[in-house]
Coordinates of C-alpha atoms in Angstrom, one line a residue:
S1 CA -66.9 37.9 -86.4
Q2 CA -68.9 40.8 -87.2
L3 CA -66.6 43.2 -85.5
S4 CA -63.4 41.7 -87.7
L5 CA -65.7 42.2 -90.9
S6 CA -66.4 45.8 -90.0
L7 CA -62.9 46.4 -89.0
T8 CA -61.6 45.2 -92.4
S9 CA -64.2 46.8 -94.4
S10 CA -63.0 50.3 -93.5
P11 CA -59.7 51.4 -94.4
H12 CA -59.8 54.3 -91.9
L13 CA -60.4 51.8 -89.2
I14 CA -57.8 49.4 -90.4
D15 CA -55.2 52.4 -90.3
H16 CA -56.2 52.7 -86.6
K17 CA -56.3 49.1 -85.7
S18 CA -52.7 48.9 -87.4
S19 CA -51.3 51.8 -85.5
L20 CA -52.7 50.4 -82.3
S21 CA -51.1 47.0 -83.0
A22 CA -47.9 48.7 -84.0
A23 CA -47.9 51.0 -80.8
I24 CA -48.8 47.8 -78.5
L25 CA -45.9 45.5 -80.2
A26 CA -43.6 48.5 -79.6
Q27 CA -44.2 48.8 -76.2
F28 CA -43.9 44.9 -75.9
Q29 CA -40.3 45.2 -77.8
N30 CA -39.6 47.8 -75.2
T31 CA -40.3 45.5 -72.3
T32 CA -37.5 42.7 -73.8
Q33 CA -34.9 45.5 -73.7
E34 CA -35.8 46.3 -70.0
N35 CA -36.8 43.0 -68.7
N36 CA -36.3 40.0 -70.7
I37 CA -38.3 37.7 -67.8
A38 CA -41.2 40.0 -68.5
A39 CA -40.8 39.6 -72.2
A40 CA -40.8 35.8 -71.9
I41 CA -43.8 35.6 -69.4
F42 CA -46.1 38.3 -71.1
P43 CA -47.0 36.1 -74.2
V44 CA -47.8 33.1 -72.1
L45 CA -49.9 35.3 -70.1
A46 CA -51.5 36.9 -73.3
L47 CA -53.0 33.1 -74.0
L48 CA -54.9 32.9 -70.4
S49 CA -57.8 34.9 -69.3
S50 CA -57.5 38.3 -69.5
D51 CA -59.0 39.3 -65.9
S52 CA -57.9 38.2 -62.4
I53 CA -54.2 36.9 -63.3
P54 CA -53.4 36.0 -59.5
A55 CA -49.7 36.8 -58.5
E56 CA -49.1 33.1 -57.7
L57 CA -49.4 32.4 -61.4
I58 CA -46.9 34.9 -62.2
Q59 CA -44.6 33.8 -59.3
K60 CA -45.0 30.3 -60.6
A61 CA -43.7 31.5 -64.2
A62 CA -40.8 33.3 -62.6
E63 CA -39.7 29.9 -60.9
W64 CA -39.1 28.3 -64.3
Q65 CA -35.5 27.1 -64.4
E66 CA -34.4 29.2 -67.2
F67 CA -35.4 32.2 -65.4
L68 CA -33.7 31.3 -62.0
E69 CA -30.6 30.5 -63.7
L70 CA -30.6 34.2 -65.3
R71 CA -30.9 35.9 -61.9
D72 CA -29.7 35.4 -58.2
D73 CA -32.9 36.6 -57.1
D74 CA -35.7 34.6 -55.6
A75 CA -38.9 34.0 -57.9
T76 CA -41.2 36.5 -56.0
T77 CA -38.6 39.3 -56.6
I78 CA -38.3 38.1 -60.3
A79 CA -42.1 38.1 -60.8
Q80 CA -42.7 41.5 -59.0
E81 CA -39.9 43.2 -61.2
A82 CA -41.3 41.7 -64.5
M83 CA -44.9 42.7 -63.6
A84 CA -43.6 46.2 -62.7
V85 CA -42.0 46.4 -66.1
L86 CA -45.3 45.3 -67.8
T87 CA -47.6 47.8 -65.8
K88 CA -45.2 50.8 -66.0
V89 CA -45.6 50.3 -70.0
G90 CA -49.4 49.7 -69.8
L91 CA -49.1 46.3 -70.9
A92 CA -50.9 45.0 -67.7
V93 CA -52.9 46.5 -64.9
Y94 CA -52.2 45.8 -61.1
T95 CA -55.4 45.7 -58.9
P96 CA -54.0 46.2 -55.0
K97 CA -57.3 45.2 -53.5
S98 CA -57.6 41.8 -55.3
A99 CA -53.7 41.4 -55.6
D100 CA -53.9 40.2 -59.2
Y101 CA -53.3 41.6 -62.7
S102 CA -55.3 42.2 -65.8
I103 CA -54.5 42.4 -69.5
H104 CA -57.0 44.2 -71.8
P105 CA -58.6 41.7 -74.2
L106 CA -57.3 43.7 -77.3
V107 CA -53.6 43.7 -75.9
Q108 CA -53.9 39.9 -75.7
Q109 CA -55.2 39.6 -79.0
I110 CA -52.6 41.7 -80.6
I111 CA -50.0 39.6 -79.1
R112 CA -51.6 36.4 -80.0
D113 CA -51.9 37.4 -83.7
S114 CA -48.2 38.5 -83.7
M115 CA -47.3 34.9 -82.5
A116 CA -45.9 32.6 -85.4
L117 CA -47.8 29.3 -85.3
S118 CA -44.9 27.2 -84.1
D119 CA -44.3 29.6 -81.2
R120 CA -48.0 29.6 -80.4
R121 CA -47.9 25.8 -79.7
T122 CA -44.8 26.2 -77.5
L123 CA -46.5 28.9 -75.7
A124 CA -49.7 27.2 -75.2
E125 CA -47.7 24.2 -73.9
R126 CA -46.0 26.8 -71.3
A127 CA -49.5 28.2 -70.3
V128 CA -51.0 24.7 -69.8
R129 CA -47.6 23.9 -67.8
L130 CA -48.0 27.1 -65.8
V131 CA -51.6 26.8 -64.9
D132 CA -51.2 23.1 -64.0
S133 CA -48.3 23.8 -61.6
T134 CA -50.2 26.4 -60.1
F135 CA -53.7 24.7 -59.9
P136 CA -53.4 22.9 -56.5
V137 CA -55.0 19.3 -55.8
P138 CA -58.6 20.7 -54.9
E139 CA -59.4 20.5 -51.4
H140 CA -62.2 22.5 -49.3
G141 CA -59.2 25.0 -48.0
N142 CA -57.8 26.0 -51.4
W143 CA -61.0 26.5 -53.3
K144 CA -60.5 30.2 -53.4
L145 CA -57.4 29.8 -55.4
C146 CA -59.0 27.1 -57.6
D147 CA -61.9 29.3 -58.4
T148 CA -59.6 32.0 -59.4
L149 CA -57.5 29.8 -61.6
L150 CA -60.7 28.3 -63.1
P151 CA -61.1 30.6 -66.1
H152 CA -57.1 30.2 -66.9
A153 CA -58.0 26.3 -66.8
K154 CA -60.9 26.5 -69.0
I155 CA -58.8 28.5 -71.6
C156 CA -56.1 25.9 -71.1
A157 CA -58.6 23.2 -71.9
G158 CA -59.2 24.9 -75.1
L159 CA -55.6 25.1 -75.8
I160 CA -55.3 21.5 -75.1
A161 CA -57.9 20.5 -77.5
E162 CA -56.6 22.9 -80.3
H163 CA -53.2 21.9 -80.3
S164 CA -54.0 18.0 -79.2
M165 CA -51.8 18.2 -76.4
Y166 CA -51.1 14.8 -74.8
T167 CA -48.9 15.9 -72.2
E168 CA -48.6 14.7 -68.5
E169 CA -49.3 18.6 -67.5
A170 CA -52.6 18.6 -69.7
A171 CA -53.9 15.4 -68.2
S172 CA -52.9 16.6 -64.6
L173 CA -54.5 20.0 -65.2
L174 CA -57.8 18.5 -66.6
S175 CA -58.0 16.1 -63.8
K176 CA -57.5 18.5 -60.9
V177 CA -60.1 21.1 -62.8
G178 CA -62.6 17.9 -62.9
H179 CA -62.2 17.0 -59.4
Y180 CA -62.4 20.8 -58.3
L181 CA -65.7 21.0 -60.4
L182 CA -67.2 17.6 -58.7
Q183 CA -66.2 18.7 -55.3
R184 CA -68.1 22.1 -55.8
S185 CA -71.0 20.0 -57.4
D186 CA -70.7 22.2 -60.7
Y187 CA -71.7 19.9 -63.4
S188 CA -72.6 22.9 -65.9
E189 CA -68.7 22.8 -67.0

């Protein structure tokens, strides 16, 4: 893109970009020391939409068996503590009015760029599994949640294609999103 070309053409801007990347990655490393669950969830969230990350999505991630085995707390407490660490260090922002989180797109890009290719596929599979497990079977009564999760599901569709995922979760997510859009008569997607 033109922005990345202009950033790489100026050594002064590269230094700032490198310094910013280093600072963000250092903040992320600090979270691994303070809360290993936040450190495990955040890279998955970095692959999703930057805006309107609902608490339901984060709570579903906290329900992953490997996290529940680490703690005696329930998934809600685990999710709240993980996100409290991420908001405290400035990696995520909580919006009380909508009860959701956001991550600055630049922060997401820096986290994605720091991922090894093999890790990126594993994290993409986790992102698809997470959004699939959170996306309900579409019914009129849950359209609001479906609508909130739709930007994340669209990104997952791209991850599914990019990584040639032929998993049950990928098929399930695409099916639920298709049914939701059909019910909403949204044929543009």
